[in-house]
Coordinates of C-alpha atoms in Angstrom, one line a residue:
Chain A
M12 CA 127.4 -6.6 212.3
N13 CA 125.3 -6.5 215.6
V14 CA 121.6 -6.9 215.2
R15 CA 120.6 -3.3 215.7
A16 CA 122.8 -2.1 213.0
E17 CA 121.6 -4.9 210.6
R18 CA 118.0 -3.9 211.5
F19 CA 118.8 -0.4 210.6
V20 CA 120.3 -1.4 207.2
N21 CA 117.4 -3.6 206.5
H22 CA 115.0 -0.9 207.1
A23 CA 116.9 1.6 205.1
I24 CA 116.9 -0.8 202.0
L25 CA 113.2 -1.2 202.3
V26 CA 112.5 2.5 202.7
L27 CA 114.7 3.2 199.7
F28 CA 113.0 0.8 197.3
S29 CA 109.5 1.7 198.4
V30 CA 110.2 5.4 197.8
I31 CA 111.5 4.2 194.3
A32 CA 108.1 2.1 193.9
V33 CA 105.9 5.1 194.7
F34 CA 107.9 7.8 193.5
P35 CA 106.5 8.1 190.0
M36 CA 103.0 7.8 191.0
V37 CA 103.4 10.5 193.8
G38 CA 105.0 12.6 191.1
V39 CA 102.0 12.0 189.0
V40 CA 99.7 13.2 191.7
A41 CA 101.7 16.2 192.3
Q42 CA 101.8 17.0 188.7
A43 CA 98.2 16.6 188.2
L44 CA 97.3 18.7 191.3
Q45 CA 100.1 21.2 190.2
L46 CA 101.4 21.2 193.6
P47 CA 102.2 23.2 195.5
H48 CA 99.4 25.5 194.2
A49 CA 96.8 22.5 194.7
D50 CA 94.7 23.2 191.7
L51 CA 91.9 20.6 191.1
S52 CA 90.7 22.1 187.9
T53 CA 93.3 20.2 185.7
F54 CA 91.0 17.1 186.7
G55 CA 87.9 18.9 185.5
T56 CA 89.7 19.8 182.3
A57 CA 91.1 16.4 181.6
W58 CA 87.8 14.8 182.5
R59 CA 85.9 16.9 179.9
E60 CA 88.7 17.0 177.3
G61 CA 89.5 13.5 177.5
H62 CA 85.9 12.3 177.6
F63 CA 86.8 10.2 180.6
A64 CA 83.3 9.8 181.6
T65 CA 82.3 7.9 178.6
Y66 CA 85.6 5.8 178.5
L67 CA 85.5 4.8 182.3
R68 CA 81.7 3.8 181.8
N69 CA 82.9 1.7 178.7
S70 CA 85.5 0.2 180.9
V71 CA 83.1 -0.6 183.8
I72 CA 80.6 -2.2 181.3
V73 CA 83.2 -4.2 179.6
T74 CA 85.0 -5.3 182.9
T75 CA 81.8 -6.1 184.7
V76 CA 80.3 -8.2 181.9
T77 CA 83.6 -10.1 181.3
V78 CA 84.4 -10.8 184.9
V79 CA 80.7 -12.0 185.7
A80 CA 80.5 -14.0 182.6
S81 CA 84.0 -15.6 183.0
A82 CA 83.6 -16.2 186.7
V83 CA 80.3 -18.3 185.9
L84 CA 81.8 -20.2 183.2
S85 CA 85.0 -20.8 185.0
I86 CA 83.1 -22.0 188.0
M87 CA 81.3 -24.5 186.1
A88 CA 84.2 -25.7 184.1
G89 CA 86.4 -25.9 187.3
Y90 CA 83.7 -27.9 189.2
A91 CA 83.6 -30.5 186.4
L92 CA 87.3 -30.8 186.1
G93 CA 88.0 -30.7 189.9
T94 CA 85.5 -33.0 191.1
M95 CA 84.4 -35.4 188.2
R96 CA 86.5 -37.8 186.1
F97 CA 85.2 -38.2 182.7
R98 CA 86.5 -39.2 179.2
G99 CA 88.9 -36.5 178.1
S100 CA 88.8 -34.5 181.2
G101 CA 92.7 -34.7 181.6
A102 CA 93.2 -33.4 178.0
L103 CA 90.6 -30.8 178.4
F104 CA 92.4 -29.3 181.5
L105 CA 95.7 -29.3 179.7
L106 CA 94.0 -27.3 176.9
F107 CA 92.8 -24.8 179.3
V108 CA 96.2 -24.7 180.9
A109 CA 97.9 -24.0 177.5
G110 CA 95.9 -20.9 177.2
L111 CA 97.6 -19.3 180.2
T112 CA 100.7 -18.6 178.4
I113 CA 99.2 -17.4 175.0
P114 CA 100.1 -13.6 174.6
T115 CA 97.5 -11.3 173.2
E116 CA 99.8 -10.3 170.5
A117 CA 99.4 -13.9 169.1
I118 CA 95.8 -13.7 168.7
V119 CA 95.0 -10.1 168.2
V120 CA 95.5 -9.7 164.4
P121 CA 93.3 -12.8 163.3
L122 CA 90.7 -11.6 165.9
Y123 CA 90.7 -8.3 164.2
F124 CA 90.1 -9.7 160.7
D125 CA 87.6 -12.2 161.7
L126 CA 85.5 -10.0 164.1
R127 CA 85.5 -7.4 161.5
S128 CA 84.0 -9.9 158.9
A129 CA 81.6 -10.9 161.5
G130 CA 80.5 -7.3 162.1
L131 CA 81.8 -7.4 165.7
D132 CA 84.5 -4.9 165.5
N133 CA 83.7 -1.6 167.2
T134 CA 81.1 -3.4 169.5
Y135 CA 80.9 -4.3 173.1
A136 CA 80.8 -8.1 172.2
G137 CA 83.9 -7.7 170.2
L138 CA 85.6 -6.1 173.3
I139 CA 84.2 -8.7 175.8
L140 CA 84.2 -12.1 174.2
P141 CA 88.0 -12.4 173.7
Q142 CA 88.4 -11.0 177.2
V143 CA 86.2 -13.6 178.6
A144 CA 88.1 -16.3 176.7
M145 CA 91.4 -15.2 178.1
S146 CA 89.9 -14.8 181.6
V147 CA 88.4 -18.3 181.4
A148 CA 91.7 -20.1 180.8
F149 CA 92.9 -18.8 184.1
G150 CA 89.7 -19.0 185.8
T151 CA 89.0 -22.7 185.1
F152 CA 92.6 -23.4 186.2
W153 CA 92.0 -21.6 189.4
M154 CA 88.5 -23.0 190.3
R155 CA 89.7 -26.6 189.5
A156 CA 92.4 -26.1 192.1
Y157 CA 89.9 -24.9 194.6
F158 CA 87.2 -27.6 193.8
R159 CA 89.8 -30.4 194.2
S160 CA 90.6 -29.0 197.7
V161 CA 87.0 -29.4 198.7
P162 CA 86.7 -32.5 201.0
R163 CA 85.1 -35.3 199.1
S164 CA 82.6 -35.9 202.0
M165 CA 81.1 -32.6 201.6
L166 CA 80.0 -33.3 198.0
E167 CA 78.6 -36.8 199.2
A168 CA 76.8 -35.4 202.1
A169 CA 75.1 -32.9 199.7
R170 CA 74.2 -35.7 197.5
I171 CA 72.7 -37.9 200.3
D172 CA 70.5 -34.8 201.4
G173 CA 69.1 -35.0 197.8
A174 CA 70.9 -32.2 196.3
S175 CA 71.6 -32.4 192.5
G176 CA 75.2 -31.7 191.3
W177 CA 73.9 -28.4 190.1
T178 CA 72.4 -27.3 193.4
T179 CA 75.3 -28.7 195.2
L180 CA 77.6 -26.5 193.1
W181 CA 75.6 -23.1 193.7
R182 CA 74.2 -23.6 197.0
V183 CA 77.1 -25.4 199.0
L184 CA 80.4 -25.1 197.1
V185 CA 80.3 -21.5 195.8
P186 CA 79.2 -20.0 199.1
I187 CA 82.1 -21.6 201.0
G188 CA 84.4 -20.9 198.1
R189 CA 83.9 -17.2 198.3
P190 CA 87.7 -16.4 199.2
A191 CA 88.7 -18.3 196.2
I192 CA 86.1 -16.7 194.0
L193 CA 86.9 -13.1 195.3
T194 CA 90.6 -13.6 194.3
M195 CA 89.8 -14.9 190.9
V196 CA 87.3 -11.9 190.5
L197 CA 90.0 -9.4 191.7
L198 CA 92.6 -10.7 189.3
T199 CA 90.4 -10.9 186.2
T200 CA 89.0 -7.3 187.0
M201 CA 92.5 -6.1 187.0
W202 CA 93.6 -7.7 183.8
T203 CA 90.4 -6.7 181.9
W204 CA 90.5 -3.1 183.3
N205 CA 94.1 -2.7 182.2
E206 CA 94.1 -4.5 178.8
F207 CA 95.1 -2.2 176.0
L208 CA 96.1 -3.9 172.8
L209 CA 92.8 -5.6 172.3
P210 CA 90.7 -2.4 172.5
L211 CA 93.3 -0.6 170.5
V212 CA 92.6 -2.9 167.7
I213 CA 89.0 -4.0 168.1
V214 CA 87.8 -0.3 168.7
N215 CA 89.5 1.3 165.7
S216 CA 86.9 3.8 164.4
D217 CA 84.0 4.2 167.0
E218 CA 85.3 6.8 169.5
A219 CA 82.3 6.4 171.7
L220 CA 83.5 2.8 172.6
R221 CA 86.9 3.5 173.8
T222 CA 87.9 2.0 176.9
A223 CA 89.8 4.0 179.7
P224 CA 93.5 2.9 178.9
L225 CA 92.7 3.4 175.3
G226 CA 91.1 6.8 175.9
L227 CA 94.4 7.7 177.8
S228 CA 96.5 6.8 174.7
F229 CA 94.5 9.2 172.5
F230 CA 94.5 11.8 175.1
Q231 CA 98.4 11.6 175.0
G232 CA 98.3 12.1 171.2
T233 CA 96.6 15.4 171.8
H234 CA 98.2 16.6 175.0
K235 CA 101.9 15.4 174.6
T236 CA 103.3 18.6 176.2
D237 CA 100.7 19.4 178.8
Y238 CA 102.1 17.3 181.6
S239 CA 99.6 18.2 184.3
L240 CA 96.5 17.3 182.0
L241 CA 98.2 14.1 180.9
M242 CA 99.1 13.1 184.5
A243 CA 95.3 13.7 185.6
G244 CA 94.3 11.4 182.8
A245 CA 96.7 8.7 184.0
L246 CA 95.4 9.0 187.5
I247 CA 91.8 8.9 186.5
I248 CA 92.2 5.6 184.5
A249 CA 94.6 4.1 187.1
A250 CA 92.7 5.0 190.2
P251 CA 90.0 2.6 190.2
I252 CA 92.2 -0.6 190.4
V253 CA 94.7 1.1 192.8
I254 CA 92.0 1.9 195.2
V255 CA 90.6 -1.8 195.2
Y256 CA 94.2 -3.0 195.6
V257 CA 95.0 -0.8 198.6
F258 CA 91.9 -2.1 200.4
L259 CA 92.2 -5.8 199.3
Q260 CA 96.0 -6.1 198.8
R261 CA 96.0 -9.5 200.7
Q262 CA 93.7 -11.0 198.1
F263 CA 95.5 -9.5 195.2
I264 CA 98.9 -11.0 196.5
A265 CA 97.6 -14.3 197.7
G266 CA 96.1 -14.7 194.2
M267 CA 99.3 -13.9 192.2
L268 CA 101.0 -16.1 194.7
S269 CA 98.9 -19.3 194.5
G270 CA 98.0 -18.9 190.9
A271 CA 101.6 -18.8 189.9
V272 CA 103.1 -21.3 192.2
K273 CA 100.5 -24.2 192.2
E274 CA 101.0 -27.1 189.9
Chain B
M7 CA 71.0 -27.6 182.4
T8 CA 68.3 -28.0 185.1
T9 CA 66.6 -30.7 183.3
V10 CA 69.8 -32.5 182.8
A11 CA 70.4 -32.2 186.6
R12 CA 67.0 -33.6 187.4
R13 CA 67.0 -36.6 185.3
K14 CA 70.0 -38.2 186.8
T15 CA 69.1 -37.5 190.5
P16 CA 67.3 -40.9 191.0
K17 CA 70.6 -42.7 190.0
T18 CA 72.6 -40.5 192.5
R19 CA 72.0 -42.2 195.8
R20 CA 72.7 -45.6 194.6
E21 CA 76.0 -44.7 193.2
A22 CA 77.0 -42.3 195.8
S23 CA 78.6 -45.2 197.7
A24 CA 80.2 -47.0 194.8
P25 CA 83.1 -44.8 194.0
R26 CA 84.1 -44.9 197.8
A27 CA 84.9 -48.7 197.5
A28 CA 87.1 -48.1 194.4
R29 CA 88.9 -45.1 196.1
R30 CA 92.8 -45.7 196.2
P31 CA 94.6 -44.3 199.0
G32 CA 96.9 -41.3 197.9
R33 CA 94.4 -40.0 195.4
A34 CA 92.7 -36.6 196.0
F35 CA 89.7 -37.9 194.4
S36 CA 88.1 -40.6 192.3
G37 CA 85.2 -40.2 190.2
S38 CA 82.4 -38.0 191.3
P39 CA 79.5 -39.1 193.4
G40 CA 76.8 -40.4 191.0
E41 CA 77.5 -38.1 187.9
P42 CA 77.6 -39.9 184.6
G43 CA 80.7 -39.0 182.7
R44 CA 78.8 -36.8 180.1
I45 CA 77.6 -34.4 182.8
G46 CA 81.3 -33.2 183.1
W47 CA 81.4 -32.2 179.5
L48 CA 78.1 -30.2 179.9
Y49 CA 79.6 -28.2 182.7
T50 CA 82.8 -27.5 180.8
L51 CA 81.0 -26.8 177.5
P52 CA 80.1 -23.1 177.7
A53 CA 83.7 -22.1 178.7
L54 CA 85.2 -24.3 176.2
L55 CA 83.0 -22.8 173.6
V56 CA 84.1 -19.2 174.4
Y57 CA 87.6 -20.3 175.0
G58 CA 87.8 -22.1 171.7
A59 CA 86.1 -19.5 169.6
F60 CA 87.9 -16.4 170.8
L61 CA 91.3 -17.9 171.9
L62 CA 92.2 -21.3 170.3
W63 CA 90.5 -20.5 167.0
P64 CA 92.3 -17.2 166.5
L65 CA 95.5 -18.8 167.3
A66 CA 95.0 -21.3 164.6
R67 CA 93.8 -18.6 162.1
G68 CA 97.0 -16.7 163.1
A69 CA 99.1 -19.7 162.3
Q70 CA 97.2 -19.9 159.1
F71 CA 97.6 -16.1 158.1
S72 CA 101.4 -16.5 158.9
L73 CA 101.9 -18.7 155.7
Y74 CA 100.6 -16.1 153.4
H75 CA 101.6 -12.8 152.3
W76 CA 98.6 -10.4 152.5
D77 CA 98.2 -6.8 152.8
G78 CA 94.9 -7.0 154.8
L79 CA 92.7 -5.9 151.8
G80 CA 93.5 -7.7 148.6
E81 CA 94.3 -11.3 147.6
A82 CA 96.5 -13.3 149.8
T83 CA 99.4 -15.3 148.1
W84 CA 101.0 -18.4 149.6
A85 CA 104.2 -17.6 151.3
G86 CA 105.3 -20.9 152.8
F87 CA 107.7 -20.3 155.8
S88 CA 109.1 -17.2 154.4
N89 CA 107.4 -15.0 156.9
Y90 CA 109.2 -17.1 159.6
T91 CA 112.6 -16.8 157.8
A92 CA 112.1 -13.1 157.4
T93 CA 111.7 -12.7 161.2
W94 CA 115.3 -13.9 161.4
S95 CA 116.7 -12.4 158.3
D96 CA 115.1 -9.1 158.2
P97 CA 117.6 -6.7 160.2
S98 CA 115.0 -4.6 161.8
L99 CA 113.2 -7.8 163.0
R100 CA 116.4 -9.5 164.0
G101 CA 117.0 -6.3 165.8
A102 CA 113.8 -6.4 167.6
F103 CA 114.3 -9.9 168.9
G104 CA 117.6 -8.8 170.0
H105 CA 116.1 -5.9 172.1
L106 CA 113.8 -8.4 173.5
L107 CA 116.9 -10.3 174.8
V108 CA 118.1 -7.0 176.5
L109 CA 114.7 -6.3 178.0
V110 CA 114.6 -9.9 179.4
L111 CA 117.7 -8.7 181.5
F112 CA 115.8 -5.7 182.7
Y113 CA 112.4 -7.2 183.1
S114 CA 113.4 -10.6 184.6
V115 CA 117.0 -10.9 185.9
L116 CA 117.4 -7.4 187.5
P117 CA 114.2 -7.5 189.2
C118 CA 115.0 -11.0 190.9
C119 CA 118.5 -9.7 192.0
I120 CA 116.9 -6.7 193.6
A121 CA 114.2 -8.9 195.1
F122 CA 116.7 -11.0 196.6
V123 CA 118.2 -8.0 198.5
L124 CA 114.7 -6.9 199.6
V125 CA 113.9 -10.5 200.9
G126 CA 117.2 -10.7 202.7
A127 CA 116.4 -7.4 204.4
M128 CA 112.9 -8.6 205.3
S129 CA 113.6 -12.1 206.5
R130 CA 116.8 -11.7 208.6
T131 CA 115.6 -9.3 211.4
K132 CA 112.0 -8.5 212.6
I133 CA 110.7 -5.9 210.4
R134 CA 107.9 -3.5 211.7
G135 CA 105.4 -2.7 208.9
L136 CA 106.2 -5.7 206.7
T137 CA 102.8 -5.5 205.2
F138 CA 103.1 -2.0 204.5
F139 CA 106.3 -2.5 202.6
R140 CA 104.9 -5.5 200.9
T141 CA 101.9 -3.5 199.7
V142 CA 103.8 -0.6 198.5
L143 CA 106.6 -2.6 196.6
F144 CA 103.9 -4.6 194.8
L145 CA 101.8 -1.5 193.8
P146 CA 103.5 -1.0 190.3
Q147 CA 102.0 -4.4 189.4
V148 CA 98.6 -3.2 189.6
V149 CA 98.8 0.1 187.8
A150 CA 97.7 0.0 184.2
M151 CA 100.8 -0.2 181.9
V152 CA 99.6 2.7 179.8
A153 CA 99.4 4.8 183.0
V154 CA 102.9 3.7 184.0
A155 CA 104.1 4.6 180.6
V156 CA 102.7 8.0 181.0
A157 CA 104.1 8.6 184.7
W158 CA 107.6 7.4 183.5
Q159 CA 107.5 10.0 180.5
W160 CA 107.4 12.6 183.3
V161 CA 110.1 10.8 185.3
Y162 CA 112.3 11.1 182.2
S163 CA 111.1 14.4 180.9
A164 CA 113.5 17.4 180.4
D165 CA 112.8 18.9 183.7
G166 CA 111.7 15.6 185.3
P167 CA 113.3 14.1 188.6
V168 CA 116.0 12.0 186.7
N169 CA 117.4 15.0 184.8
T170 CA 117.0 17.4 187.8
V171 CA 119.3 15.2 189.9
L172 CA 121.7 14.7 187.0
G173 CA 121.5 18.6 186.6
W174 CA 122.8 18.8 190.4
L175 CA 125.6 16.4 189.7
H176 CA 126.7 18.4 186.9
A177 CA 126.7 21.5 189.0
L178 CA 128.8 19.6 191.3
G179 CA 131.4 19.1 188.6
L180 CA 130.4 15.7 186.9
P181 CA 129.8 15.6 183.2
D182 CA 126.3 16.5 182.2
W183 CA 124.4 13.3 181.7
R184 CA 121.1 15.1 181.2
R185 CA 119.1 13.9 178.0
G186 CA 115.8 13.0 176.8
W187 CA 115.9 9.4 177.8
F188 CA 113.1 7.9 175.7
G189 CA 114.4 9.7 172.7
D190 CA 118.1 8.9 173.0
F191 CA 119.5 6.3 170.4
T192 CA 121.8 4.7 173.0
F193 CA 119.6 5.1 176.3
A194 CA 116.0 4.5 175.0
L195 CA 116.3 0.7 175.5
P196 CA 117.7 0.7 178.9
A197 CA 115.3 3.5 179.8
V198 CA 112.3 1.2 178.8
G199 CA 114.1 -1.6 180.5
A200 CA 114.2 0.3 183.8
V201 CA 110.4 0.7 183.7
G202 CA 110.2 -3.1 183.4
T203 CA 112.6 -3.5 186.4
W204 CA 110.5 -1.2 188.5
V205 CA 107.3 -3.0 187.6
G206 CA 108.9 -6.6 188.1
I207 CA 110.5 -6.2 191.5
G208 CA 107.3 -6.3 193.6
L209 CA 106.1 -9.6 191.9
A210 CA 109.5 -11.4 192.4
M211 CA 109.6 -10.1 196.0
V212 CA 106.2 -11.4 196.8
L213 CA 107.2 -14.8 195.5
F214 CA 110.4 -15.0 197.3
L215 CA 108.8 -13.9 200.5
A216 CA 106.4 -16.6 200.4
G217 CA 109.0 -19.2 199.6
V218 CA 111.4 -17.9 202.4
Q219 CA 108.7 -18.6 204.9
K220 CA 108.6 -22.2 203.9
I221 CA 112.5 -22.7 204.5
P222 CA 113.0 -24.6 207.9
R223 CA 114.4 -22.2 210.6
E224 CA 116.8 -24.9 211.6
L225 CA 118.7 -24.4 208.5
Y226 CA 119.3 -20.8 209.4
E227 CA 120.3 -21.6 212.8
A228 CA 122.7 -24.3 211.5
A229 CA 124.3 -21.9 209.3
R230 CA 124.6 -19.3 211.9
I231 CA 126.3 -21.9 214.3
D232 CA 128.7 -22.6 211.5
G233 CA 129.6 -18.9 211.5
A234 CA 127.8 -17.8 208.3
G235 CA 127.4 -14.2 207.7
P236 CA 124.5 -12.7 205.7
V237 CA 126.1 -13.3 202.5
R238 CA 127.1 -16.9 203.0
E239 CA 123.7 -17.5 204.6
F240 CA 122.1 -16.2 201.6
F241 CA 124.0 -18.6 199.2
A242 CA 124.0 -21.7 201.5
V243 CA 120.4 -21.5 202.6
T244 CA 118.1 -18.9 201.1
L245 CA 119.1 -19.4 197.5
P246 CA 118.7 -23.1 197.2
G247 CA 115.5 -22.9 199.1
L248 CA 114.0 -20.4 196.8
R249 CA 114.8 -22.4 193.7
R250 CA 111.2 -23.1 192.8
E251 CA 110.1 -19.5 193.5
L252 CA 113.1 -18.2 191.5
A253 CA 112.0 -20.3 188.6
V254 CA 108.4 -19.1 188.7
A255 CA 109.6 -15.5 189.0
L256 CA 111.8 -15.8 186.1
T257 CA 109.1 -17.2 184.0
L258 CA 106.5 -14.9 184.8
T259 CA 108.8 -11.7 184.4
T260 CA 110.3 -13.0 181.1
I261 CA 106.6 -13.6 179.8
M262 CA 106.0 -9.9 180.8
A263 CA 108.9 -8.9 178.7
I264 CA 107.6 -10.8 175.7
R265 CA 104.3 -9.4 176.0
N266 CA 105.7 -5.8 176.3
F267 CA 103.5 -3.9 173.9
D268 CA 101.6 -1.2 176.0
L269 CA 104.7 0.6 177.2
I270 CA 106.5 0.6 173.9
Y271 CA 103.4 1.8 172.0
M272 CA 102.8 4.6 174.5
A273 CA 106.3 5.8 175.3
T274 CA 108.5 5.4 172.2
A275 CA 106.5 3.7 169.4
G276 CA 109.7 1.7 168.8
G277 CA 111.8 4.8 168.4
P278 CA 114.1 6.5 168.1
G279 CA 114.7 5.0 164.7
N280 CA 114.4 1.2 165.5
A281 CA 116.1 1.7 168.8
T282 CA 113.1 0.3 171.1
K283 CA 111.4 -1.9 168.4
V284 CA 110.3 -5.2 170.0
P285 CA 108.5 -8.1 168.5
A286 CA 105.3 -7.5 170.4
Y287 CA 105.3 -4.0 169.0
E288 CA 106.0 -5.4 165.5
V289 CA 103.0 -7.4 165.4
Y290 CA 101.0 -4.4 165.5
N291 CA 103.3 -2.4 163.3
R292 CA 103.7 -4.8 160.6
T293 CA 100.1 -5.6 160.5
F294 CA 98.4 -2.1 160.6
N295 CA 101.2 0.3 159.6
T296 CA 103.1 -1.5 156.9
G297 CA 100.3 -3.8 155.6
E298 CA 102.4 -7.2 156.2
V299 CA 99.7 -9.3 158.0
G300 CA 101.2 -12.6 157.3
L301 CA 104.6 -11.4 158.7
G302 CA 102.7 -9.8 161.9
C303 CA 101.0 -13.1 162.6
A304 CA 104.3 -14.9 162.1
I305 CA 105.8 -12.7 164.8
G306 CA 102.7 -13.4 167.0
V307 CA 103.1 -17.1 166.5
T308 CA 106.7 -16.9 167.5
L309 CA 106.1 -15.0 170.7
A310 CA 103.4 -17.6 171.5
V311 CA 105.9 -20.3 171.0
L312 CA 108.6 -18.4 173.0
A313 CA 106.2 -17.9 175.8
F314 CA 105.2 -21.5 175.9
A315 CA 108.9 -22.7 175.6
V316 CA 110.0 -20.6 178.5
T317 CA 107.2 -21.9 180.7
A318 CA 107.7 -25.5 179.7
G319 CA 111.5 -25.3 179.9
V320 CA 111.7 -23.7 183.2
R321 CA 109.2 -26.1 184.6
R322 CA 111.1 -29.1 183.5
L323 CA 114.3 -27.7 184.9
V324 CA 113.0 -27.2 188.2
E325 CA 111.0 -30.4 188.4
G326 CA 113.6 -32.4 186.9
K327 CA 116.1 -31.3 189.6
D328 CA 113.4 -31.8 192.5
A329 CA 112.7 -35.3 191.4

């Protein structure tokens, strides 16, 4: 096969699979807009009837608090495990790594019963704290790798200039570690926003606390056959992450790569 | 935290140079400059508390619940390991684990095979718009699974694209293959699997693409001088060079198959009949629909053990060969 023919075949394969990858999503958009009539009213109807304003607001609150809290905790833990050696640090790290594989399915039932007896079901705290716990496992693993890569001399220089460990962390290491932190924030944002099983179980009676994916599942229950409404709902809940991804795809992919391959 | 940090500052400078003398070559780090050991614990403690209370503790509680018969309301009675033996002897649960095996093929093996083809297409000749293709092919990974489920319900619907194309084929004289895919006893499971394949391709491809860039060019040149075509070249150079990435891709996608709750809940609820029941769905179903909390927890623990075993097993396999 000559080079030109092969190049053509290669492009054809890539185009074919790209079409397969976006086709369901393009179809969703077309259905929601009721193309070729291009009618935006479906979105309005879905937005109102699905209470998506409330559900998106809940998702924004839960995701923001989860991501900020887990980032701060992960940065601190990663700093300790990445730059200090102390009794039990190795075991501690393994403990966090073990959490990376634990599926939500394994913890969601006991979480439901224990949070309920603590009065935390149907609350923001009940939604947020378990998600922080899941994100912290990855975040600590991720930030430890970053802090290990920081040149030792930089820590020592900060020390000699009189900075405490705490100041060194937040004034020196965090600012220069922005790319690593951004990647972690993007991934935990995506995972928290898309989480479904946990809200389904924890928010079992308070409709006003439903997150966006949960809202979509209830919306589906009432609009099983009205495809254009259902598609508009699916678009509304998927769009925020997809938009962020399109602009920052490099960081997303880099994160998935190094998160998966390192160590 | 600030008081702690201030208190140990005086010691800092004196100790700063001490670990340097002790540094051994080949180590990434050795001790921290002037931090007493306890400080490390203080930094780690907040993360550890949340992680322990909302992940490790529930896991332990789940293991505890799994040893009881409990309907979630009344008295719990000791069950020993009967909930675990039930996961293998109850025909519908055994079926669910069987379905999981089938889905692993669709979620893991098939995406990796397709990703190899894609990476082959991307790496042999110069491709214009590589970033574009990579972005698009990875896109299904970032869309919420509940939205993916809704999108695919449309794809498989009576007048959706799949049945439309099959209708054309029927008009051309082929048998009528149109059906409600998620509602068909024979085809519901493969239909769910196809969604998993669609999601998994991008992840596997991105991993392989990164791996291919690390394979030395000389190996390809040598293979070409030896007269290897695209297929020989793939099996002689690319596949061995991507062993690590293949292991990672298989692990991640298998765990995706194990964690497959959202799609089943949204698209089929395990039906029709038991045709798409999977363990992840049975955790929820047994706990909240049939009131078998202990059994639900036993399935959850089994899934955690499976996920851990897959990760550990694959890692051993890869590192054992590399060493």
